[in-house]
CSV table of N, CA and C in Angstrom, one decimal:
chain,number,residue,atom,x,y,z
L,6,UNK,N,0.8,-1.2,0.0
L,6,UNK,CA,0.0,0.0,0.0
L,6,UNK,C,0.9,1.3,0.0
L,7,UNK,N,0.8,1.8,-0.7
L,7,UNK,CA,1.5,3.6,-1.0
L,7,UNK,C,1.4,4.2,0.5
L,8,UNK,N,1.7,5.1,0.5
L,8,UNK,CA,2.2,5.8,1.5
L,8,UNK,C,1.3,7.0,1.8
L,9,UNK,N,0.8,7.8,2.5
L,9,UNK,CA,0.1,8.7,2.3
L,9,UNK,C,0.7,9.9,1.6
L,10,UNK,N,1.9,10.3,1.9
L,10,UNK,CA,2.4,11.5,1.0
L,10,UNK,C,3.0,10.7,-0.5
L,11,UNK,N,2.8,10.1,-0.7
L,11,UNK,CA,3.5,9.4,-2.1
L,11,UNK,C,2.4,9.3,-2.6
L,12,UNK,N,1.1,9.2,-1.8
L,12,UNK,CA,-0.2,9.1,-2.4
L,12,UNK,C,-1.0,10.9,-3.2
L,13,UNK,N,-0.5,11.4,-1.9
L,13,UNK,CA,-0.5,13.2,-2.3
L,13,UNK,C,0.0,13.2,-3.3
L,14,UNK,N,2.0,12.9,-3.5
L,14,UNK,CA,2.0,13.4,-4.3
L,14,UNK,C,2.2,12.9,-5.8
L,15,UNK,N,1.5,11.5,-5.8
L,15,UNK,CA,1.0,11.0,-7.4
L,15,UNK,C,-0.1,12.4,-7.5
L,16,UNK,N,-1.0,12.4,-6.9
L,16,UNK,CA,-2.6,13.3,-7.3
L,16,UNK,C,-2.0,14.9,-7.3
L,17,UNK,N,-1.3,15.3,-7.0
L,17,UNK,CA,-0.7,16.2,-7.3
L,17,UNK,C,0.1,16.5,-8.4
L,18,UNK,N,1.0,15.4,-8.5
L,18,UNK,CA,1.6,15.7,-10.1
L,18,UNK,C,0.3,15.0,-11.1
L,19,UNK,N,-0.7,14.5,-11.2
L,19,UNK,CA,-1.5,14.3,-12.2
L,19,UNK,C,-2.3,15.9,-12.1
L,20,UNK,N,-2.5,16.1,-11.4
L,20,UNK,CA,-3.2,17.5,-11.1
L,20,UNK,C,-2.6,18.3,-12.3
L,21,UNK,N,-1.0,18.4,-12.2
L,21,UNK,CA,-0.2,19.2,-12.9
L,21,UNK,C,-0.4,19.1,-14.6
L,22,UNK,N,-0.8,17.8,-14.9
L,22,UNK,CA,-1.3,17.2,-16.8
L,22,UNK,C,0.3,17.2,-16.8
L,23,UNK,N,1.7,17.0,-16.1
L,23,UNK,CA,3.0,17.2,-16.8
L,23,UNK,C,3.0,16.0,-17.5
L,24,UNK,N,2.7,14.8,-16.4
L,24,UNK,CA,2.8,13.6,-16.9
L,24,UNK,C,1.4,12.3,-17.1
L,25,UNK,N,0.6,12.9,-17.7
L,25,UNK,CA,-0.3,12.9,-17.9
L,25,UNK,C,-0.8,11.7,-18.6
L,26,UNK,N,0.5,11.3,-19.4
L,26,UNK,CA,0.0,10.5,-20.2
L,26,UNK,C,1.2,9.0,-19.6
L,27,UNK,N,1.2,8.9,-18.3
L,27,UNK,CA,1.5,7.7,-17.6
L,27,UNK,C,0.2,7.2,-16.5
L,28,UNK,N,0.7,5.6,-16.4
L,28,UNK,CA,-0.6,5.0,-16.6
L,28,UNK,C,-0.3,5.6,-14.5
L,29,UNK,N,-0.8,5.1,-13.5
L,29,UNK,CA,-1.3,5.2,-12.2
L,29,UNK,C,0.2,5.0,-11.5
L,30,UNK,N,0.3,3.4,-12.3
L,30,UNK,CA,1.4,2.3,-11.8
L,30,UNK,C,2.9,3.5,-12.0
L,31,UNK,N,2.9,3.1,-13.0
L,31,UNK,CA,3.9,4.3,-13.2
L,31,UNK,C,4.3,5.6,-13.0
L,32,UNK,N,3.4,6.3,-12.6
L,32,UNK,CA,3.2,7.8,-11.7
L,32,UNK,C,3.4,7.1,-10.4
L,33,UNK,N,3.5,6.5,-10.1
L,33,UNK,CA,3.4,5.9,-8.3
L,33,UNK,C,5.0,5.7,-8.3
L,34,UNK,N,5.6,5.3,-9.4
L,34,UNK,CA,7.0,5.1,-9.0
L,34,UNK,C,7.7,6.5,-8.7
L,35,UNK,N,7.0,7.5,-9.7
L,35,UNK,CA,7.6,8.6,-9.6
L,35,UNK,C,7.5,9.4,-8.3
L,36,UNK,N,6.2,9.1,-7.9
L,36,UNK,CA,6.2,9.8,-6.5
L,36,UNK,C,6.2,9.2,-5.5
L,37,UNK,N,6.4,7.7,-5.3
L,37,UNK,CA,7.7,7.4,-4.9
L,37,UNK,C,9.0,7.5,-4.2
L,38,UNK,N,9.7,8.6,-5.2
L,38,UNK,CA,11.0,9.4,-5.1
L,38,UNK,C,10.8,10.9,-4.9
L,39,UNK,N,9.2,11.3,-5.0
L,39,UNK,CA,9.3,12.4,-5.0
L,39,UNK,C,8.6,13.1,-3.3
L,40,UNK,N,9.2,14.6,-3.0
L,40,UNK,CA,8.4,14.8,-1.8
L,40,UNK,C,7.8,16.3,-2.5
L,41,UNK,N,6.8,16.7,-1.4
L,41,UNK,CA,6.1,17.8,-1.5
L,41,UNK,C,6.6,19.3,-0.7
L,42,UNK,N,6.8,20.1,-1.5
L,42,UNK,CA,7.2,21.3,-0.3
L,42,UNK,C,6.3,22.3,-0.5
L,43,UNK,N,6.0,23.0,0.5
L,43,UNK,CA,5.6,24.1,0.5
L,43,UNK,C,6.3,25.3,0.4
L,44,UNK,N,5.8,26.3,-0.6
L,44,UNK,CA,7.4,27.7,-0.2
L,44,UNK,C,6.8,29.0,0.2
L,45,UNK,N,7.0,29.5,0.8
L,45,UNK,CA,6.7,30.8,0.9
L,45,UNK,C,6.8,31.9,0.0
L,46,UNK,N,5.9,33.2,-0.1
L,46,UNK,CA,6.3,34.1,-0.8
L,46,UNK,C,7.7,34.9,-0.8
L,47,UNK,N,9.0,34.9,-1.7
L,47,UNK,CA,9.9,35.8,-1.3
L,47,UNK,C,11.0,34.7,-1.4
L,48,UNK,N,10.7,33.4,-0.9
L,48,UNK,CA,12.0,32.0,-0.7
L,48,UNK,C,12.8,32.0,-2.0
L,49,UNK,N,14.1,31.8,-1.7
L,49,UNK,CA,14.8,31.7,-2.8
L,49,UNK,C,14.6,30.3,-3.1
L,50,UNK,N,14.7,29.7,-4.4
L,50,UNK,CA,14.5,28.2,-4.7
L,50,UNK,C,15.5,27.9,-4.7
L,51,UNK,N,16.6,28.4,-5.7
L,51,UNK,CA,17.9,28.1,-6.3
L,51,UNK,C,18.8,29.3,-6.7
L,52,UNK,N,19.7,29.1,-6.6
L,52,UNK,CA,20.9,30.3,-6.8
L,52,UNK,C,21.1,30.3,-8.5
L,53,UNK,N,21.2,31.2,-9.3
L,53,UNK,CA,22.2,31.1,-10.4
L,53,UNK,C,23.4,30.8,-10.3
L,54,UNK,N,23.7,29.0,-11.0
L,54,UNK,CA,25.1,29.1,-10.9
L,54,UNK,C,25.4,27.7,-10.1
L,55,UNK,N,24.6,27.8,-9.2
L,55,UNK,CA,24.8,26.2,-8.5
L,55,UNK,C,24.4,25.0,-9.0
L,56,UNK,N,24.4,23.7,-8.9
L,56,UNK,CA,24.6,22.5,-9.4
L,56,UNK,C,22.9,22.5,-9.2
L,57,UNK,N,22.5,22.2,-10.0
L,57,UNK,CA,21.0,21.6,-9.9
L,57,UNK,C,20.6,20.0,-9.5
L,58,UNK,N,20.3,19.6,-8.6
L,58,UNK,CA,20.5,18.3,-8.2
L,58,UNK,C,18.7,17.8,-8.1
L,59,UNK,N,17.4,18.9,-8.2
L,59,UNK,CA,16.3,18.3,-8.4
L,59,UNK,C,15.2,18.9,-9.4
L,60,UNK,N,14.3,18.2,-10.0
L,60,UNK,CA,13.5,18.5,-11.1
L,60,UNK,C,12.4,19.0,-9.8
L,61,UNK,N,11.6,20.3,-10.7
L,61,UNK,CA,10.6,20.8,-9.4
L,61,UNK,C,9.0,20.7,-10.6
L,62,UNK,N,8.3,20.1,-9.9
L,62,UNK,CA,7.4,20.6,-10.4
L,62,UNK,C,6.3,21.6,-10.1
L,63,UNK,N,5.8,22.8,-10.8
L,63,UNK,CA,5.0,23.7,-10.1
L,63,UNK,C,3.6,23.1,-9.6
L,64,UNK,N,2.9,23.2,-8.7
L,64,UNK,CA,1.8,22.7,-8.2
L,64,UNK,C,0.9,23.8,-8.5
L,65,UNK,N,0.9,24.8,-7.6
L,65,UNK,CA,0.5,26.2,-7.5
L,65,UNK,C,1.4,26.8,-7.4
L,66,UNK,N,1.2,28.5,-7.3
L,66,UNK,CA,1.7,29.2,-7.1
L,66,UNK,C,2.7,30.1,-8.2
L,67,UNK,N,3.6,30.6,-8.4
L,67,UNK,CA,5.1,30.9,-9.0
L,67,UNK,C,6.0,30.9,-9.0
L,68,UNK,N,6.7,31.0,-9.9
L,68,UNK,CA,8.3,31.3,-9.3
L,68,UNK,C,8.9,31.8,-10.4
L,69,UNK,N,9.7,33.4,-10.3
L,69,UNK,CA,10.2,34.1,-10.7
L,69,UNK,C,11.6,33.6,-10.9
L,70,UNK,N,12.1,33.7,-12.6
L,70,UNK,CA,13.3,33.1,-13.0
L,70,UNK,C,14.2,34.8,-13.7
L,71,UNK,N,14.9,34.8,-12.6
L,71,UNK,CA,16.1,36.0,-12.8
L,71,UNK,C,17.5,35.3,-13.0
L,72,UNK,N,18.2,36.4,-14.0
L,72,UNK,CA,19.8,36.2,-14.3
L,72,UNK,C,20.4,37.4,-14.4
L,73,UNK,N,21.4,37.6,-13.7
L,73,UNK,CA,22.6,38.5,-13.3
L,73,UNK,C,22.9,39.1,-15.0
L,74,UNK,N,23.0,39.8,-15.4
L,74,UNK,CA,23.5,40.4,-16.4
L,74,UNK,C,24.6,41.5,-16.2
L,75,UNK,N,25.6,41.3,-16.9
L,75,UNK,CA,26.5,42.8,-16.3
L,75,UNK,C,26.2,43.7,-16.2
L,76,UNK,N,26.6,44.6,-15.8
L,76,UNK,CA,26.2,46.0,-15.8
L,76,UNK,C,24.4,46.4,-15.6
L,77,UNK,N,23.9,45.5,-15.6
L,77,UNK,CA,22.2,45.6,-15.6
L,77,UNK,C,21.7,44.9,-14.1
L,78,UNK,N,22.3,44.2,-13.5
L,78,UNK,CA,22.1,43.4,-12.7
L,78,UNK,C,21.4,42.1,-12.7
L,79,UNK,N,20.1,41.8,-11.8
L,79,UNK,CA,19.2,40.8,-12.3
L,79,UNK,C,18.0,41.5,-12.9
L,80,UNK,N,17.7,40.3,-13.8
L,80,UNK,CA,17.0,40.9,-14.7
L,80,UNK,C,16.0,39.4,-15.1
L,81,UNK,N,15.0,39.7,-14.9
L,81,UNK,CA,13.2,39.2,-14.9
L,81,UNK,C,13.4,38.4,-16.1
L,82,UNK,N,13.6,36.9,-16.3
L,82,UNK,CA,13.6,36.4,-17.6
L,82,UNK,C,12.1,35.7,-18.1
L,83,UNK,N,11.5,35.1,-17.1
L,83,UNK,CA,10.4,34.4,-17.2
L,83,UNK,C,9.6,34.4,-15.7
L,84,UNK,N,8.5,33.9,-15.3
L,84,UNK,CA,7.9,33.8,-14.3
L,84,UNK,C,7.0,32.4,-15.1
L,85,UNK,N,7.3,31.5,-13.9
L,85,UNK,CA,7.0,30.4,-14.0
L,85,UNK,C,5.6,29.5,-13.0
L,86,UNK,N,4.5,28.9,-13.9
L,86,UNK,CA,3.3,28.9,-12.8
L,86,UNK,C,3.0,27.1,-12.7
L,87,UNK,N,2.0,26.9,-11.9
L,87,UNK,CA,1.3,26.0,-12.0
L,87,UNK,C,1.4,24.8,-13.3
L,88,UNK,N,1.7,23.7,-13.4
L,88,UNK,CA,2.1,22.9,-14.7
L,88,UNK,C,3.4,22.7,-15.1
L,89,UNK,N,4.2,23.5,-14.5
L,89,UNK,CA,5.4,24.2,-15.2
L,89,UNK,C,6.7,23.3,-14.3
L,90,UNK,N,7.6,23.2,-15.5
L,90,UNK,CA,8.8,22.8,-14.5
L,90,UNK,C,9.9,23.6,-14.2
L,91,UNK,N,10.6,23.3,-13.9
L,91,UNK,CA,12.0,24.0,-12.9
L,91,UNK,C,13.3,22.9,-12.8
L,92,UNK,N,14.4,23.5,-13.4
L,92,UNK,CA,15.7,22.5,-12.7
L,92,UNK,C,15.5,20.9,-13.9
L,93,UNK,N,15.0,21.4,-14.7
L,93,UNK,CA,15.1,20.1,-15.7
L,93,UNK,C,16.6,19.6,-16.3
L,94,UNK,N,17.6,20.8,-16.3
L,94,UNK,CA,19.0,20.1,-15.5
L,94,UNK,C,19.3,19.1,-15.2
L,95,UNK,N,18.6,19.3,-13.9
L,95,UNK,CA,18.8,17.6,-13.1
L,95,UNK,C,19.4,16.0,-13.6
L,96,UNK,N,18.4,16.0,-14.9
L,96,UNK,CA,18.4,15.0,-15.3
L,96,UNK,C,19.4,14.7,-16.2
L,97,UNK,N,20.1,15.5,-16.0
L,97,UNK,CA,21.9,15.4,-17.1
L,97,UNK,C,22.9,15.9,-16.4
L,98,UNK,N,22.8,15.1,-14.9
L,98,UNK,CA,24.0,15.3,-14.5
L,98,UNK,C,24.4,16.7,-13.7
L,99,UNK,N,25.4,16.9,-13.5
L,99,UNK,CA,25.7,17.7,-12.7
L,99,UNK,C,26.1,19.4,-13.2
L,100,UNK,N,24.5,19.5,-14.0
L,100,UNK,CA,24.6,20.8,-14.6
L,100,UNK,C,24.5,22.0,-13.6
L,101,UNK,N,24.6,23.0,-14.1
L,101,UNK,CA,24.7,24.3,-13.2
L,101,UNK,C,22.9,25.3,-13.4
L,102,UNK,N,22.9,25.4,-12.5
L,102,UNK,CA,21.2,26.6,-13.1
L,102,UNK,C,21.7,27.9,-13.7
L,103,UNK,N,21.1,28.5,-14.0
L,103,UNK,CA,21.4,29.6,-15.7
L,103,UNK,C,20.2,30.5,-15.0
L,104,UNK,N,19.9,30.5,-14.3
L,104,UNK,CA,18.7,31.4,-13.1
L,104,UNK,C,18.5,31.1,-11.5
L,105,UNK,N,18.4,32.6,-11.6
L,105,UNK,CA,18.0,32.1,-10.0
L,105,UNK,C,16.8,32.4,-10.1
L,106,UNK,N,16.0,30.9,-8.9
L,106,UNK,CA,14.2,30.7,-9.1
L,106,UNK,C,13.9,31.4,-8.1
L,107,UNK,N,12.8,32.4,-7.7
L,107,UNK,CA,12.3,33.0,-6.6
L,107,UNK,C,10.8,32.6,-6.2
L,108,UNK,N,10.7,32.3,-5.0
L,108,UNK,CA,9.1,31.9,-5.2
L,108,UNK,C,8.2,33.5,-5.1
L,109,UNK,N,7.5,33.5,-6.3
L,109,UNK,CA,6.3,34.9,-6.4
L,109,UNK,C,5.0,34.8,-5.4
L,110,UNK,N,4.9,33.9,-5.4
L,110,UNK,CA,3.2,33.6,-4.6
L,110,UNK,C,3.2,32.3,-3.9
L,111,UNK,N,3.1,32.1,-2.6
L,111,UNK,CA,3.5,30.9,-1.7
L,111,UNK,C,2.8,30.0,-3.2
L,112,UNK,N,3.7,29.1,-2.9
L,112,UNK,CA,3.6,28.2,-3.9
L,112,UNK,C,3.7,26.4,-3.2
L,113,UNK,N,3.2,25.5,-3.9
L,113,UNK,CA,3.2,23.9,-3.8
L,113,UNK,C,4.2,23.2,-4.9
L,114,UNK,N,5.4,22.7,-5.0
L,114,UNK,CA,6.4,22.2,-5.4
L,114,UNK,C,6.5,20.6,-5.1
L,115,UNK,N,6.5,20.1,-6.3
L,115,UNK,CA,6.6,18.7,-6.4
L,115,UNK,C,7.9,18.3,-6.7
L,116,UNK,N,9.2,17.6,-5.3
L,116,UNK,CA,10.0,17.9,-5.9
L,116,UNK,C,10.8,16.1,-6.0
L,117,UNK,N,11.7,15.9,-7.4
L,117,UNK,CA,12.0,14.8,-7.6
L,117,UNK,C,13.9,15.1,-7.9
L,118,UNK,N,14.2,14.7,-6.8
L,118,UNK,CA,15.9,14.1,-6.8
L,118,UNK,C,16.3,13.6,-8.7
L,119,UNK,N,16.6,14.1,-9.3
L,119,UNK,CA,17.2,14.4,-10.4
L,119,UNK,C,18.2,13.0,-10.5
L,120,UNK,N,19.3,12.4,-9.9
L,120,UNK,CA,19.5,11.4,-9.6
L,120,UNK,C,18.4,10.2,-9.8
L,121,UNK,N,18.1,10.2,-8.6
L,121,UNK,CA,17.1,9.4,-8.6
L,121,UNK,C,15.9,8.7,-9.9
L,122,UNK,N,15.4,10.3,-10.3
L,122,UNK,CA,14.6,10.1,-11.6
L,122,UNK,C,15.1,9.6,-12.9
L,123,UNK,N,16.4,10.0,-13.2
L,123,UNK,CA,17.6,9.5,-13.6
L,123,UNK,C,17.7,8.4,-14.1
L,124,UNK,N,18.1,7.4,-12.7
L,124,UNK,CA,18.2,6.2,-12.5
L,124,UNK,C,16.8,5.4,-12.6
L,125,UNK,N,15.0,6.0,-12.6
L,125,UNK,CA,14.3,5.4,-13.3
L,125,UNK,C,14.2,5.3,-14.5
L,126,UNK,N,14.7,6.1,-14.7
L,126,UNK,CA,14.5,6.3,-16.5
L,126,UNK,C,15.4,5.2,-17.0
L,127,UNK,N,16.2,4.9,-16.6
L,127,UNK,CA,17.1,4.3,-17.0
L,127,UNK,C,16.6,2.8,-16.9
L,128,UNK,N,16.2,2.5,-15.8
L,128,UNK,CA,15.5,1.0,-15.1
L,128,UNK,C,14.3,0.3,-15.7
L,129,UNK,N,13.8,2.0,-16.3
L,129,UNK,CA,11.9,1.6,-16.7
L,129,UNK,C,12.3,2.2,-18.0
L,130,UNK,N,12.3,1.8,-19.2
L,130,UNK,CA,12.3,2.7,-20.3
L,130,UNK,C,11.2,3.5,-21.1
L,131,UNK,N,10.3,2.9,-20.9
L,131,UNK,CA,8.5,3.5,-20.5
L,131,UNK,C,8.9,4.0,-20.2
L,132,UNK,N,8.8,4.5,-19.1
L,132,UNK,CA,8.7,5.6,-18.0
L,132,UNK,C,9.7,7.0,-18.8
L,133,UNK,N,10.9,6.4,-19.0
L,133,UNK,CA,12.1,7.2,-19.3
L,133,UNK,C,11.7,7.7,-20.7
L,134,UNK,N,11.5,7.1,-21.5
L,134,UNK,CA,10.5,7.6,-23.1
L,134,UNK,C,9.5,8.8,-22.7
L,135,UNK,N,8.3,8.6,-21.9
L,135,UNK,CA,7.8,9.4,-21.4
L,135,UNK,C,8.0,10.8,-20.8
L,136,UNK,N,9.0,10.6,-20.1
L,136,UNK,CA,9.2,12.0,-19.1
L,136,UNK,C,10.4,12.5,-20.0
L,137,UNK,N,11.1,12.1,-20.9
L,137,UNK,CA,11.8,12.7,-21.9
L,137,UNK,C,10.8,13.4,-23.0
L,138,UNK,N,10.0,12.7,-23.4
L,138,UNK,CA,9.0,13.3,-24.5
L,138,UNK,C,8.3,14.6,-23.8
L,139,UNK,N,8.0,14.6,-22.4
L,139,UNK,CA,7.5,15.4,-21.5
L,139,UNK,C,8.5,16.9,-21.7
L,140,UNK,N,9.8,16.7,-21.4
L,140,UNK,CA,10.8,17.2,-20.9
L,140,UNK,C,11.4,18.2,-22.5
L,141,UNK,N,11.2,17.8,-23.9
L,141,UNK,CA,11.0,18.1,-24.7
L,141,UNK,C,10.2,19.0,-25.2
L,142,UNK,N,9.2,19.3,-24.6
L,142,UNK,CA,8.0,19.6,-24.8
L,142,UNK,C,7.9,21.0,-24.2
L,143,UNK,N,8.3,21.0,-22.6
L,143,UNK,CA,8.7,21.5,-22.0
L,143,UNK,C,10.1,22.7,-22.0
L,144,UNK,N,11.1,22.1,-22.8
L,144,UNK,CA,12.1,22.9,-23.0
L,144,UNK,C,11.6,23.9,-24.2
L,145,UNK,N,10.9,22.9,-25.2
L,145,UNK,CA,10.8,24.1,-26.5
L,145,UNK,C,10.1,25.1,-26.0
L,146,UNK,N,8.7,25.2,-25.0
L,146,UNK,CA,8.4,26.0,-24.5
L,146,UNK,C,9.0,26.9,-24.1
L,147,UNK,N,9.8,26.8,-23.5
L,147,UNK,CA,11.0,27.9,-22.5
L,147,UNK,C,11.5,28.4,-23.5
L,148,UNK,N,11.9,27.8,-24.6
L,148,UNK,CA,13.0,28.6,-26.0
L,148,UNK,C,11.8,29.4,-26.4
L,149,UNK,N,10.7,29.1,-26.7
L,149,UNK,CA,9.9,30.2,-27.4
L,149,UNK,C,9.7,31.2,-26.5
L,150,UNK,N,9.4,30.7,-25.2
L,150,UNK,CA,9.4,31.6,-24.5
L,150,UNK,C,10.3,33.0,-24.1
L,151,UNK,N,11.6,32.6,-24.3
L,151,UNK,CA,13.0,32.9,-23.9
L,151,UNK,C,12.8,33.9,-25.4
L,152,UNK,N,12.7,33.5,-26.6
L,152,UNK,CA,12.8,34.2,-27.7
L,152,UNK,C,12.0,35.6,-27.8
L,153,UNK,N,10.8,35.4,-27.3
L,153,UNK,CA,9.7,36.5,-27.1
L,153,UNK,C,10.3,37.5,-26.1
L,154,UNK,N,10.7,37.1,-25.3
L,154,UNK,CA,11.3,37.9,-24.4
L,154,UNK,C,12.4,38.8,-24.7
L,155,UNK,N,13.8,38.4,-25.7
L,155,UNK,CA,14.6,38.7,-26.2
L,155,UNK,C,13.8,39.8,-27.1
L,156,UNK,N,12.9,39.4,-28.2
L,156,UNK,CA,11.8,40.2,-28.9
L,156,UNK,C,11.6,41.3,-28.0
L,157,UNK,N,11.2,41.6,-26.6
L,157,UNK,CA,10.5,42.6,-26.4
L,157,UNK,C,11.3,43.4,-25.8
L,158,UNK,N,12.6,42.7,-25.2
L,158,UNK,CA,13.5,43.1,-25.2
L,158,UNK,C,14.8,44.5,-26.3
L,159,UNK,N,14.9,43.9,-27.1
L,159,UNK,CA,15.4,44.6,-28.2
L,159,UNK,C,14.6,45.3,-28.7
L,160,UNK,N,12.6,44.8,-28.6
L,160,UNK,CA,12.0,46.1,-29.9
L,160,UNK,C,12.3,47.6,-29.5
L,161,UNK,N,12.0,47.8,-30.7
L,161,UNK,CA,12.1,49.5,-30.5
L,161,UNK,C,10.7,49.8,-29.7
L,162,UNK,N,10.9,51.5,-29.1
L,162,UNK,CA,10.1,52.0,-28.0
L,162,UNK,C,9.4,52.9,-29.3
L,163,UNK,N,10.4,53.3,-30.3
L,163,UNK,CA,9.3,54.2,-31.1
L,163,UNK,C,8.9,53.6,-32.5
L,164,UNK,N,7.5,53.8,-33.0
L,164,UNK,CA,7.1,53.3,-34.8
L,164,UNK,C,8.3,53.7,-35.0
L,165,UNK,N,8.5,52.3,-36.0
L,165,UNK,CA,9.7,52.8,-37.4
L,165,UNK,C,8.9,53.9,-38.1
C-alpha cells in the first residue's frame, strides 16, 4: 500500500497534466521518489550558478526566473506557474542553473531528486521515453518563451 504522501504526491503531479500520459502504476514510482514542499512568498528556490540536483514541479503558485546580467544586474527572464517545470537540469547530471528561481506567490512544489529520476528512467524505459517526450516539450516552450522575451526586449520603444 502507498504511503500517504507518495499518495499526495502521485494526485498532485497528475493535477499538474506534466505527466499525464503515464498510466497510475507508473506515476506511483515517480512519487515514490518524489516529496512535496511548500514555499513561501519571497524563498529563494535556487541560486544562479549552483549545481542543480532536483526537477521541481510547479503545483500552484510561482516562481520568478532572474539572471545576473553585467552591468544591468538581475534581470526578470520568465515567471513560471502551475504545470510548469523547474531544474530540468537535473536530469543530465551535474549541470549548473542559468537562473536564480524566486518563489512569487507561496507556492506547492513537487520535488523529484534528479539522480534518482535518472536512474528510473534508466530501469523503466516506459517511463524514461515518457518523461523525456514530457521534458522536450517543456524545453521548447521555454525557447519560445526565452525568444519572445529577447523580442521585447530589443523592440524599438518608437514606430519605425
Amino acid at each position: 500500500m502507498m504511503a500517504a504522501q507518495n499518495q499526495t504526491a502521485l494526485q498532485l503531479i497528475r493535477q499538474t497534466g506534466f505527466l499525464d500520459d503515464l498510466s497510475d502504476e507508473e506515476l506511483a514510482k515517480i512519487a515514490d521518489i518524489s516529496e512535496i514542499q511548500q514555499q513561501d512568498a519571497g524563498t529563494v528556490l535556487f541560486q544562479e550558478g549552483t549545481v542543480c540536483v532536483s526537477l521541481f514541479i510547479v503545483v500552484t503558485g510561482s516562481v520568478a526566473l532572474d539572471m545576473h546580467v553585467p552591468r544591468r544586474g538581475q534581470i526578470r527572464i520568465l515567471t513560471v506557474g502551475a504545470g510548469e517545470i523547474l531544474g530540468w537540469s537535473a536530469l543530465w547530471g551535474s549541470q549548473r542553473m542559468t537562473a536564480m528561481g524566486t518563489i512569487l506567490d507561496a507556492a506547492t512544489l513537487v520535488t523529484i531528486p534528479g539522480q534518482r529520476l535518472q536512474e528510473l528512467c534508466d530501469a523503466d524505459r516506459e517511463i524514461g521515453y515518457r518523461v523525456m517526450q514530457r521534458m522536450a516539450v517543456a524545453l521548447s516552450r521555454r525557447l519560445l518563451a526565452a525568444r519572445l522575451q529577447l523580442l521585447d526586449l530589443f523592440s524599438e520603444t518608437q514606430p519605425a
